[in-house]
Short mmCIF file of C-alpha atoms and ligand atoms in Angstrom, two decimals:
data_model
loop_
_atom_site.label_atom_id
_atom_site.label_comp_id
_atom_site.label_asym_id
_atom_site.label_seq_id
_atom_site.Cartn_x
_atom_site.Cartn_y
_atom_site.Cartn_z
CA MET A 1 -37.10 -7.61 36.76
CA ALA A 2 -34.11 -8.42 34.66
CA LYS A 3 -31.49 -5.73 34.39
CA LYS A 4 -31.16 -4.17 30.96
CA THR A 5 -27.65 -4.68 29.66
CA LYS A 6 -25.74 -3.44 26.63
CA LYS A 7 -22.88 -5.84 27.28
CA LYS A 8 -21.83 -8.13 24.47
CA SER A 9 -21.65 -11.85 24.97
CA LYS A 10 -18.10 -12.67 25.93
CA LEU A 11 -18.41 -16.08 24.34
CA GLU A 12 -19.62 -14.55 21.10
CA GLU A 13 -16.81 -12.02 21.20
CA LYS A 14 -14.29 -14.82 21.69
CA LEU A 15 -15.53 -17.31 19.14
CA THR A 16 -17.17 -15.50 16.25
CA ARG A 17 -15.57 -13.62 13.41
CA LYS A 18 -16.68 -10.13 12.47
CA GLU A 19 -15.61 -8.07 9.52
CA LYS A 20 -15.27 -4.39 10.17
CA LEU A 21 -15.47 -1.41 7.85
CA VAL A 22 -11.93 -0.03 7.55
CA TRP A 23 -13.18 3.58 7.86
CA ASP A 24 -14.53 2.86 11.36
CA LYS A 25 -11.07 1.94 12.59
CA LEU A 26 -8.98 4.70 11.02
CA SER A 27 -7.54 7.47 13.18
CA LYS A 28 -7.52 11.01 11.79
CA LYS A 29 -3.85 10.60 10.96
CA GLU A 30 -4.48 7.32 9.13
CA LYS A 31 -7.37 8.89 7.22
CA ASN A 32 -5.08 11.71 6.07
CA ALA A 33 -2.43 9.20 4.99
CA THR A 34 -5.11 7.23 3.11
CA PHE A 35 -6.24 10.31 1.17
CA LYS A 36 -2.68 11.44 0.47
CA PHE A 37 -1.72 7.99 -0.87
CA SER A 38 -4.81 8.01 -3.11
CA GLN A 39 -3.85 11.35 -4.65
CA ASP A 40 -0.46 9.95 -5.73
CA TYR A 41 -2.15 6.80 -7.02
CA LYS A 42 -4.47 8.86 -9.23
CA VAL A 43 -1.48 10.65 -10.76
CA PHE A 44 0.05 7.25 -11.62
CA LEU A 45 -3.25 5.97 -13.06
CA ALA A 46 -3.64 9.04 -15.27
CA LYS A 47 -0.19 8.51 -16.79
CA ALA A 48 -0.18 4.70 -17.00
CA LYS A 49 -3.13 3.85 -19.26
CA THR A 50 -1.36 1.10 -21.22
CA GLU A 51 1.14 -1.59 -20.26
CA ARG A 52 3.91 0.34 -22.06
CA GLU A 53 3.06 3.56 -20.23
CA ALA A 54 2.93 1.67 -16.92
CA VAL A 55 6.46 0.36 -17.55
CA VAL A 56 7.68 3.91 -18.30
CA GLU A 57 6.13 5.18 -15.05
CA ILE A 58 7.52 2.27 -13.02
CA ILE A 59 11.04 2.84 -14.42
CA ASP A 60 10.73 6.53 -13.62
CA PHE A 61 9.63 5.76 -10.05
CA ALA A 62 12.35 3.11 -9.67
CA GLN A 63 15.13 5.44 -10.82
CA ASN A 64 13.90 8.14 -8.42
CA ASN A 65 14.04 5.58 -5.62
CA GLY A 66 17.56 4.26 -6.15
CA PHE A 67 16.84 1.22 -8.37
CA LYS A 68 19.40 0.51 -11.12
CA PRO A 69 19.12 -1.58 -14.28
CA ILE A 70 20.70 -5.02 -13.69
CA GLU A 71 23.39 -4.34 -16.31
CA LYS A 72 24.78 -1.62 -14.02
CA VAL A 73 24.78 -3.73 -10.84
CA LYS A 74 28.01 -5.31 -9.69
CA GLY A 75 28.05 -7.77 -6.80
CA ALA A 76 25.11 -8.63 -4.58
CA LYS A 77 25.03 -6.56 -1.41
CA PRO A 78 21.90 -6.77 0.76
CA GLY A 79 19.70 -3.76 0.08
CA THR A 80 20.85 -3.42 -3.57
CA ARG A 81 17.94 -2.10 -5.65
CA ILE A 82 17.60 -3.48 -9.17
CA TYR A 83 15.14 -3.33 -12.03
CA ILE A 84 14.83 -5.59 -15.08
CA THR A 85 12.58 -4.83 -18.07
CA ASN A 86 11.26 -7.11 -20.77
CA ARG A 87 10.28 -5.67 -24.18
CA LYS A 88 8.85 -2.43 -22.71
CA LYS A 89 5.75 -4.24 -21.40
CA ASN A 90 6.92 -6.27 -18.43
CA ILE A 91 9.19 -5.22 -15.55
CA ALA A 92 10.51 -6.38 -12.19
CA LEU A 93 11.75 -4.32 -9.22
CA ILE A 94 14.06 -6.15 -6.83
CA VAL A 95 15.58 -5.40 -3.42
CA LEU A 96 18.25 -7.94 -2.46
CA GLY A 97 17.82 -9.53 0.98
CA THR A 98 20.31 -10.38 3.72
CA GLU A 99 19.65 -14.09 3.08
CA PRO A 100 20.79 -15.73 -0.18
CA VAL A 101 18.25 -15.89 -3.03
CA GLU A 102 18.43 -19.68 -2.72
CA ASN A 103 16.50 -19.44 0.58
CA GLY A 104 13.47 -18.21 -1.36
CA MET A 105 12.06 -14.79 -2.19
CA ASN A 106 9.03 -12.71 -1.25
CA ILE A 107 7.26 -11.99 -4.52
CA ILE A 108 4.29 -9.76 -5.33
CA ALA A 109 3.07 -10.13 -8.91
CA SER A 110 0.49 -7.88 -10.57
CA HIS A 111 -0.48 -7.18 -14.17
CA ILE A 112 -0.36 -3.87 -16.02
CA ASP A 113 -2.49 -4.63 -19.09
CA ALA A 114 -6.19 -3.76 -19.02
CA PRO A 115 -9.22 -4.47 -21.23
CA ARG A 116 -9.47 -2.06 -24.16
CA LEU A 117 -10.06 -1.80 -27.91
CA ASP A 118 -6.98 -2.52 -30.05
CA LEU A 119 -6.75 -1.13 -33.57
CA LYS A 120 -6.73 -3.84 -36.22
CA GLN A 121 -3.69 -4.00 -38.49
CA ASN A 122 -5.62 -2.33 -41.34
CA PRO A 123 -7.81 -0.06 -39.23
CA LEU A 124 -8.55 3.10 -41.21
CA TYR A 125 -11.48 3.21 -43.65
CA GLU A 126 -13.98 5.67 -45.07
CA ASP A 127 -17.62 4.67 -44.98
CA GLU A 128 -18.87 5.07 -48.54
CA ASP A 129 -22.37 6.32 -47.76
CA THR A 130 -21.73 8.67 -44.84
CA LYS A 131 -18.25 9.84 -45.83
CA LEU A 132 -17.08 9.34 -42.27
CA ALA A 133 -13.63 7.96 -41.42
CA LEU A 134 -13.38 5.21 -38.82
CA PHE A 135 -10.93 2.80 -37.19
CA LYS A 136 -11.70 -0.94 -37.08
CA THR A 137 -10.89 -2.47 -33.68
CA HIS A 138 -10.59 -5.85 -32.03
CA TYR A 139 -11.37 -5.76 -28.33
CA TYR A 140 -8.72 -7.01 -25.88
CA GLY A 141 -9.69 -8.91 -22.74
CA GLY A 142 -13.08 -9.43 -21.13
CA ILE A 143 -15.27 -6.44 -21.88
CA LYS A 144 -19.00 -5.85 -22.02
CA LYS A 145 -19.01 -4.30 -25.48
CA TYR A 146 -22.03 -2.05 -24.95
CA GLN A 147 -20.07 -0.17 -22.24
CA TRP A 148 -17.63 1.25 -24.78
CA VAL A 149 -19.98 3.40 -26.86
CA ASN A 150 -20.98 7.08 -26.64
CA GLN A 151 -18.05 8.26 -24.58
CA PRO A 152 -14.82 10.13 -25.29
CA LEU A 153 -11.96 7.78 -26.15
CA ALA A 154 -8.24 8.33 -26.59
CA VAL A 155 -5.59 6.62 -28.73
CA HIS A 156 -2.43 5.43 -26.97
CA GLY A 157 0.38 3.32 -28.33
CA CYS A 158 3.34 3.07 -30.61
CA VAL A 159 3.87 2.91 -34.36
CA VAL A 160 6.94 1.35 -35.99
CA ARG A 161 7.66 3.06 -39.33
CA GLY A 162 9.01 1.40 -42.47
CA ASP A 163 12.61 2.39 -41.65
CA GLY A 164 12.37 0.74 -38.22
CA SER A 165 12.08 4.00 -36.27
CA ALA A 166 9.21 4.16 -33.80
CA THR A 167 6.98 6.87 -32.40
CA ASP A 168 4.76 6.94 -29.32
CA ILE A 169 1.30 8.38 -29.72
CA ILE A 170 -1.15 9.75 -27.16
CA ILE A 171 -4.13 11.66 -28.55
CA GLY A 172 -7.23 12.51 -26.57
CA GLU A 173 -5.96 13.20 -23.05
CA ASP A 174 -4.98 16.87 -23.23
CA PRO A 175 -8.11 19.07 -22.91
CA ASP A 176 -7.07 20.70 -26.22
CA ASP A 177 -6.75 17.33 -28.00
CA PRO A 178 -9.57 15.94 -30.08
CA ALA A 179 -11.17 12.77 -28.71
CA PHE A 180 -12.74 9.82 -30.53
CA THR A 181 -15.86 7.77 -29.95
CA VAL A 182 -17.87 4.69 -30.89
CA THR A 183 -21.39 5.65 -31.89
CA ASP A 184 -24.49 3.75 -30.75
CA LEU A 185 -27.96 3.66 -32.27
CA GLU A 186 -30.51 6.21 -31.02
CA PRO A 187 -33.59 5.01 -29.06
CA HIS A 188 -35.96 6.11 -31.90
CA LEU A 189 -34.61 3.45 -34.23
CA TYR A 190 -33.57 0.65 -31.99
CA HIS A 191 -36.87 -1.03 -31.05
CA LYS A 192 -37.30 -3.36 -34.00
CA LYS A 193 -33.83 -4.86 -34.21
CA GLN A 194 -31.21 -3.82 -31.64
CA ALA A 195 -33.63 -3.95 -28.68
CA LYS A 196 -34.29 -7.62 -29.44
CA ARG A 197 -30.63 -8.58 -29.22
CA LYS A 198 -29.33 -10.19 -26.02
CA LEU A 199 -27.15 -7.86 -23.92
CA PRO A 200 -23.75 -9.36 -24.95
CA GLU A 201 -24.79 -8.68 -28.58
CA GLY A 202 -26.22 -5.20 -27.86
CA ILE A 203 -23.09 -3.91 -29.54
CA LYS A 204 -21.27 -6.50 -31.64
CA GLY A 205 -17.49 -6.76 -32.02
CA GLU A 206 -17.51 -5.48 -35.61
CA GLU A 207 -19.66 -2.51 -34.54
CA LEU A 208 -16.91 -1.18 -32.27
CA ASN A 209 -15.67 1.19 -34.97
CA VAL A 210 -14.10 4.41 -33.76
CA LEU A 211 -15.11 7.72 -35.38
CA VAL A 212 -11.99 9.64 -36.45
CA GLY A 213 -12.88 12.17 -39.17
CA SER A 214 -15.35 13.77 -41.58
CA VAL A 215 -13.49 16.39 -43.66
CA PRO A 216 -12.44 15.56 -47.26
CA ILE A 217 -8.94 16.48 -48.36
CA GLU A 218 -8.58 19.17 -51.04
CA ASP A 219 -7.29 16.90 -53.77
CA ASP A 220 -9.52 16.50 -56.84
CA ASP A 221 -7.75 13.34 -57.96
CA ALA A 222 -8.16 11.50 -54.64
CA LYS A 223 -10.84 8.81 -54.40
CA VAL A 224 -11.30 8.38 -50.62
CA LYS A 225 -10.89 11.96 -49.49
CA VAL A 226 -11.92 11.84 -45.83
CA LYS A 227 -9.66 8.86 -45.14
CA LEU A 228 -6.86 10.66 -46.98
CA TRP A 229 -7.32 13.78 -44.81
CA VAL A 230 -6.74 11.62 -41.71
CA LEU A 231 -3.74 9.86 -43.28
CA ASN A 232 -2.23 13.17 -44.38
CA HIS A 233 -2.70 14.61 -40.89
CA LEU A 234 -1.01 11.59 -39.29
CA ASN A 235 1.79 11.82 -41.84
CA GLU A 236 2.39 15.51 -41.14
CA LYS A 237 2.26 15.04 -37.38
CA TYR A 238 3.99 11.68 -36.91
CA GLY A 239 5.63 10.90 -40.26
CA ILE A 240 3.61 7.72 -40.71
CA ILE A 241 1.90 6.16 -43.73
CA GLU A 242 -0.96 3.66 -43.94
CA GLU A 243 1.30 0.59 -44.05
CA ASP A 244 2.78 1.67 -40.68
CA PHE A 245 -0.51 0.62 -39.01
CA THR A 246 0.48 -2.96 -39.78
CA THR A 247 3.49 -2.53 -37.49
CA ALA A 248 1.73 -0.61 -34.73
CA GLU A 249 0.17 -1.29 -31.35
CA LEU A 250 -2.50 1.35 -30.92
CA GLU A 251 -4.95 1.02 -28.05
CA ILE A 252 -8.26 2.81 -27.67
CA VAL A 253 -8.89 3.64 -24.00
CA PRO A 254 -11.37 5.90 -22.18
CA ALA A 255 -10.19 9.53 -22.34
CA GLY A 256 -9.97 11.54 -19.15
CA MET A 257 -8.62 11.60 -15.66
CA PRO A 258 -9.38 9.51 -12.56
CA ARG A 259 -12.06 11.06 -10.36
CA ASP A 260 -12.96 11.01 -6.68
CA ILE A 261 -16.34 9.37 -6.22
CA GLY A 262 -18.90 10.28 -3.56
CA PHE A 263 -19.60 13.42 -1.50
CA ASP A 264 -17.06 12.08 0.98
CA ARG A 265 -14.47 11.47 -1.78
CA SER A 266 -13.92 8.01 -0.29
CA MET A 267 -13.71 6.15 -3.62
CA ILE A 268 -11.88 6.45 -6.92
CA GLY A 269 -13.44 6.03 -10.35
CA ALA A 270 -11.00 5.39 -13.20
CA TYR A 271 -10.08 3.21 -16.13
CA GLY A 272 -7.57 0.40 -15.65
CA GLN A 273 -7.63 0.02 -11.87
CA ASP A 274 -7.64 -3.74 -12.53
CA ASP A 275 -4.81 -4.23 -11.91
CA ARG A 276 -2.86 -1.00 -11.65
CA ILE A 277 -4.16 -0.51 -8.10
CA CYS A 278 -2.09 -3.57 -7.11
CA ALA A 279 0.82 -2.56 -9.35
CA TYR A 280 0.97 0.85 -7.71
CA ALA A 281 0.63 -0.49 -4.16
CA SER A 282 3.39 -3.09 -4.69
CA MET A 283 5.67 -0.57 -6.44
CA VAL A 284 5.50 1.87 -3.52
CA ALA A 285 5.70 -0.97 -0.96
CA ILE A 286 8.92 -2.44 -2.37
CA ALA A 287 10.56 1.00 -2.46
CA SER A 288 9.99 1.30 1.30
CA LEU A 289 12.39 -1.60 1.98
CA LYS A 290 15.95 -1.05 3.19
CA LYS A 291 17.58 -4.45 3.81
CA PRO A 292 14.86 -7.09 3.91
CA LYS A 293 15.59 -10.60 5.14
CA LYS A 294 14.36 -12.22 1.92
CA THR A 295 15.11 -10.89 -1.53
CA SER A 296 11.94 -9.04 -2.47
CA ILE A 297 10.52 -8.78 -5.95
CA ALA A 298 7.65 -6.79 -7.44
CA LEU A 299 6.65 -8.25 -10.80
CA PHE A 300 4.48 -6.40 -13.32
CA PHE A 301 3.19 -8.58 -16.14
CA ASP A 302 1.46 -7.98 -19.45
CA LYS A 303 -1.22 -10.07 -21.22
CA GLU A 304 -3.00 -11.31 -18.07
CA GLU A 305 -6.33 -10.26 -19.52
CA ILE A 306 -5.93 -12.61 -22.49
CA GLY A 307 -4.70 -15.68 -20.64
CA SER A 308 -1.08 -14.76 -19.85
CA GLU A 309 0.21 -16.05 -23.19
CA GLY A 310 3.15 -14.38 -24.95
CA ASN A 311 6.68 -13.42 -24.04
CA THR A 312 5.74 -10.47 -21.82
CA ALA A 313 3.27 -12.51 -19.75
CA VAL A 314 3.79 -14.55 -16.59
CA ARG A 315 3.93 -17.75 -18.67
CA SER A 316 7.16 -16.67 -20.40
CA ARG A 317 10.50 -17.62 -18.77
CA PHE A 318 11.03 -14.03 -17.55
CA LEU A 319 10.82 -14.88 -13.85
CA GLU A 320 13.17 -17.87 -14.06
CA ASN A 321 15.63 -15.87 -16.14
CA LEU A 322 15.67 -12.97 -13.74
CA VAL A 323 16.12 -15.18 -10.68
CA GLY A 324 19.05 -16.81 -12.53
CA GLU A 325 20.53 -13.34 -13.06
CA LEU A 326 20.11 -12.53 -9.36
CA ILE A 327 21.82 -15.75 -8.23
CA GLU A 328 24.61 -15.15 -10.72
CA LEU A 329 25.42 -11.81 -9.06
CA SER A 330 26.89 -13.68 -6.07
CA ASN A 331 27.36 -17.16 -7.50
CA PRO A 332 28.40 -17.11 -11.19
CA ASP A 333 28.82 -20.92 -11.36
CA TYR A 334 25.48 -21.89 -9.85
CA ARG A 335 23.72 -25.12 -10.81
CA ASP A 336 20.19 -25.34 -12.13
CA SER A 337 19.04 -26.93 -8.86
CA VAL A 338 19.89 -23.69 -7.02
CA LEU A 339 17.52 -21.77 -9.28
CA ARG A 340 14.76 -24.38 -8.83
CA ARG A 341 15.20 -24.30 -5.03
CA ALA A 342 15.07 -20.49 -4.97
CA LEU A 343 11.75 -20.59 -6.82
CA SER A 344 10.17 -23.42 -4.87
CA ARG A 345 11.09 -21.89 -1.50
CA SER A 346 9.51 -18.58 -2.48
CA LYS A 347 6.28 -17.06 -1.25
CA ALA A 348 4.10 -15.04 -3.55
CA LEU A 349 1.04 -12.87 -3.58
CA SER A 350 -0.80 -12.92 -6.88
CA SER A 351 -1.74 -9.28 -6.46
CA ASP A 352 -4.89 -8.88 -8.44
CA VAL A 353 -8.28 -7.34 -7.82
CA THR A 354 -11.54 -9.17 -7.33
CA GLY A 355 -15.15 -8.17 -7.96
CA ALA A 356 -16.83 -6.48 -4.99
CA VAL A 357 -20.52 -6.76 -4.17
CA ASN A 358 -22.41 -4.28 -6.34
CA PRO A 359 -25.51 -3.01 -4.47
CA ASN A 360 -27.45 -3.07 -7.75
CA PHE A 361 -26.66 -6.73 -8.47
CA LYS A 362 -26.29 -8.45 -5.13
CA ASP A 363 -27.90 -11.71 -6.17
CA VAL A 364 -24.84 -12.98 -8.10
CA HIS A 365 -22.95 -13.20 -4.80
CA GLU A 366 -23.25 -15.45 -1.80
CA ILE A 367 -23.04 -12.56 0.60
CA LYS A 368 -21.31 -14.35 3.50
CA ASN A 369 -18.29 -15.06 1.29
CA ALA A 370 -18.31 -12.10 -1.06
CA PRO A 371 -15.76 -9.28 -0.81
CA LYS A 372 -16.96 -5.71 -0.29
CA VAL A 373 -15.34 -2.34 -0.88
CA GLY A 374 -14.18 -0.68 2.32
CA TYR A 375 -13.45 -3.94 4.14
CA GLY A 376 -9.75 -4.16 3.33
CA LEU A 377 -7.41 -6.43 1.45
CA VAL A 378 -9.07 -9.57 0.06
CA ILE A 379 -7.45 -13.00 0.40
CA THR A 380 -9.01 -15.19 -2.27
CA LYS A 381 -8.13 -18.83 -1.62
CA PHE A 382 -9.40 -20.03 -4.98
CA THR A 383 -10.73 -18.58 -8.21
CA GLY A 384 -11.67 -20.75 -11.20
CA THR A 385 -15.06 -21.82 -12.41
CA GLY A 386 -17.48 -24.75 -12.00
CA GLY A 387 -16.04 -26.64 -9.01
CA LYS A 388 -12.83 -24.60 -8.59
CA TYR A 389 -11.75 -25.87 -12.01
CA SER A 390 -8.56 -24.30 -13.38
CA SER A 391 -7.79 -22.53 -10.11
CA ASN A 392 -4.85 -22.25 -7.74
CA ASP A 393 -6.45 -23.41 -4.49
CA ALA A 394 -3.97 -21.97 -1.98
CA ASN A 395 -2.74 -24.06 0.97
CA ALA A 396 -4.32 -23.46 4.38
CA GLU A 397 -0.88 -23.34 6.01
CA TYR A 398 0.21 -20.50 3.74
CA ILE A 399 -3.01 -18.54 4.22
CA GLY A 400 -2.49 -19.16 7.95
CA GLU A 401 0.89 -17.43 7.76
CA LEU A 402 -0.65 -14.42 6.06
CA ARG A 403 -3.50 -14.33 8.56
CA ARG A 404 -1.03 -14.19 11.47
CA LEU A 405 1.06 -11.57 9.69
CA PHE A 406 -1.89 -9.32 8.85
CA ASN A 407 -3.52 -9.67 12.28
CA LYS A 408 -0.23 -8.93 14.06
CA ASN A 409 0.23 -5.79 11.99
CA LYS A 410 -3.44 -4.72 12.15
CA ILE A 411 -3.88 -4.93 8.36
CA PRO A 412 -7.62 -4.94 7.55
CA TRP A 413 -8.38 -8.04 5.50
CA GLN A 414 -11.36 -10.08 4.37
CA THR A 415 -11.87 -13.24 2.36
CA GLY A 416 -13.36 -13.39 -1.10
CA GLU A 417 -14.71 -15.58 -3.83
CA LEU A 418 -15.70 -14.73 -7.38
CA GLY A 419 -19.46 -15.17 -7.07
CA LYS A 420 -22.08 -17.74 -6.16
CA VAL A 421 -21.09 -21.34 -6.87
CA ASP A 422 -21.65 -22.02 -10.59
CA GLU A 423 -22.59 -18.37 -11.23
CA GLY A 424 -19.51 -17.69 -13.38
CA GLY A 425 -15.81 -17.49 -12.79
CA GLY A 426 -12.39 -16.40 -13.91
CA GLY A 427 -8.72 -16.73 -13.17
CA THR A 428 -5.57 -14.88 -12.26
CA ILE A 429 -1.83 -15.48 -12.63
CA ALA A 430 -1.71 -17.38 -9.30
CA LYS A 431 -1.81 -20.79 -10.97
CA PHE A 432 1.11 -19.91 -13.26
CA LEU A 433 3.25 -18.78 -10.31
CA ALA A 434 2.32 -22.05 -8.58
CA GLU A 435 3.92 -23.94 -11.48
CA HIS A 436 7.28 -22.97 -9.95
CA ASN A 437 6.19 -24.90 -6.84
CA MET A 438 6.11 -21.72 -4.74
CA GLU A 439 3.40 -20.83 -2.22
CA VAL A 440 0.94 -18.39 -3.76
CA VAL A 441 -2.47 -16.92 -3.05
CA ASP A 442 -4.55 -14.16 -4.62
CA CYS A 443 -4.44 -11.04 -2.52
CA GLY A 444 -5.64 -7.57 -3.59
CA PRO A 445 -8.51 -5.12 -3.15
CA ALA A 446 -12.06 -5.56 -4.43
CA LEU A 447 -13.45 -3.25 -7.13
CA ILE A 448 -16.99 -2.50 -8.24
CA SER A 449 -17.67 -2.51 -12.01
CA LEU A 450 -14.63 -4.66 -12.75
CA HIS A 451 -13.40 -4.43 -16.37
CA ALA A 452 -15.71 -1.48 -17.10
CA PRO A 453 -14.24 1.65 -18.70
CA PHE A 454 -14.76 3.27 -15.27
CA GLU A 455 -13.93 1.00 -12.31
CA ILE A 456 -14.58 1.89 -8.67
CA SER A 457 -12.17 1.32 -5.79
CA SER A 458 -12.19 2.34 -2.13
CA LYS A 459 -9.36 4.55 -0.93
CA ALA A 460 -9.39 2.64 2.36
CA ASP A 461 -8.79 -0.64 0.51
CA LEU A 462 -6.00 0.88 -1.59
CA TYR A 463 -4.16 2.00 1.53
CA ALA A 464 -4.78 -1.34 3.27
CA THR A 465 -3.33 -3.08 0.20
CA TYR A 466 -0.20 -0.95 0.32
CA GLN A 467 0.24 -1.60 4.05
CA GLY A 468 -0.41 -5.32 3.64
CA TYR A 469 2.15 -5.62 0.84
CA LYS A 470 4.70 -3.72 2.94
CA VAL A 471 4.46 -6.11 5.89
CA PHE A 472 4.56 -9.08 3.50
CA TYR A 473 7.89 -7.89 2.10
CA LYS A 474 9.29 -7.05 5.55
CA ASN A 475 8.35 -10.47 6.90
ZN1 ZN B 501 -6.79 -8.39 -13.02
#
């Protein structure tokens, strides 16, 4: 009779690849560190709901961790900590290395904008029949419009007044604040028309109007009294008039705080985790450096969600300009070729999230190649759509370097792709970084419900991301 054995095949052990759930491998100490890190991340998320607010939080963190604005930096000593901002929506944190910048830099680049509803330039109106006041919006980035109705929303942003002075506005986050909402049609009346629409049209763009008031102002001569009540209130509180909306950037975002998800509190549910989870992890990782070999940079870009156009996005000259500034600190008469060499010898992580397998919709993924929450940092060789079109397809040699680095340092990692072949697609800033001829690959955690008003991440993946970014910089 054959002996019963529980032994694994040695050959299988040696040759096959297995992905392991991060939680299985964490010691008690590591679990505690994971939960502690997640608490701090939630505080950041709660305060950084827009790209402008993210920049404010990053500057605050940078100043508390010894980073100085470049204008105040003299000379280029290894370990010098610098930050450079661009129009309040784009920022870079830098730690100078022991090697010259010309030898190349270690760069981690994330984005700090997130899908939302932007107010139009003439947003406020009073509906004639219902006497309700509303804001017109134009959605920003890839949203499923029906997800934005029937929930408390907040207004965040800035208004530039006629005299050029500006004011920041946040309404809807304090429990005593009023909130706002987009109203949907009730089930009793939706069968004949709305129920027949296809899902993307369930709520149409011009139906994303935000409810902001219903009380008429006490002014017998006024024609649109409910609208005027709102305008008068805004004028008393912020000193603004209707024309000031034309010079404002006001964003409608989900109101409320990040939450732990699950009985075991192992996940986080919050707005804007794409891509502030990477922004936060890279911000804390770069602050852990003392004197790295390579000059290390954490970049935080705006406008990724609408194609990285505009002067606060990765496609502006911000990166080239800042690298020029860094070289100039030690070499004021440098030639253009020095700048080009510095960029093309650099290594970058396009630190962005990817869509994790959702147990309710598994069939859009090819499960052997799909990323899952709880399995660590995801290296995504290519994104794009329809035959890798419009994607940065990272070099095997570069991914090989990361593989060795992560394995050596016991960083949990997995591979990822966006979905089944020809199922859909998307892109990140990787291809724009590659235009500088640097090595770059997408590398960040996977989220469930990507781009929803409430996105889900795993605390284990967040911590793995932070640890992975740290060893990348220290390399
Ligand atoms: Zn993203």
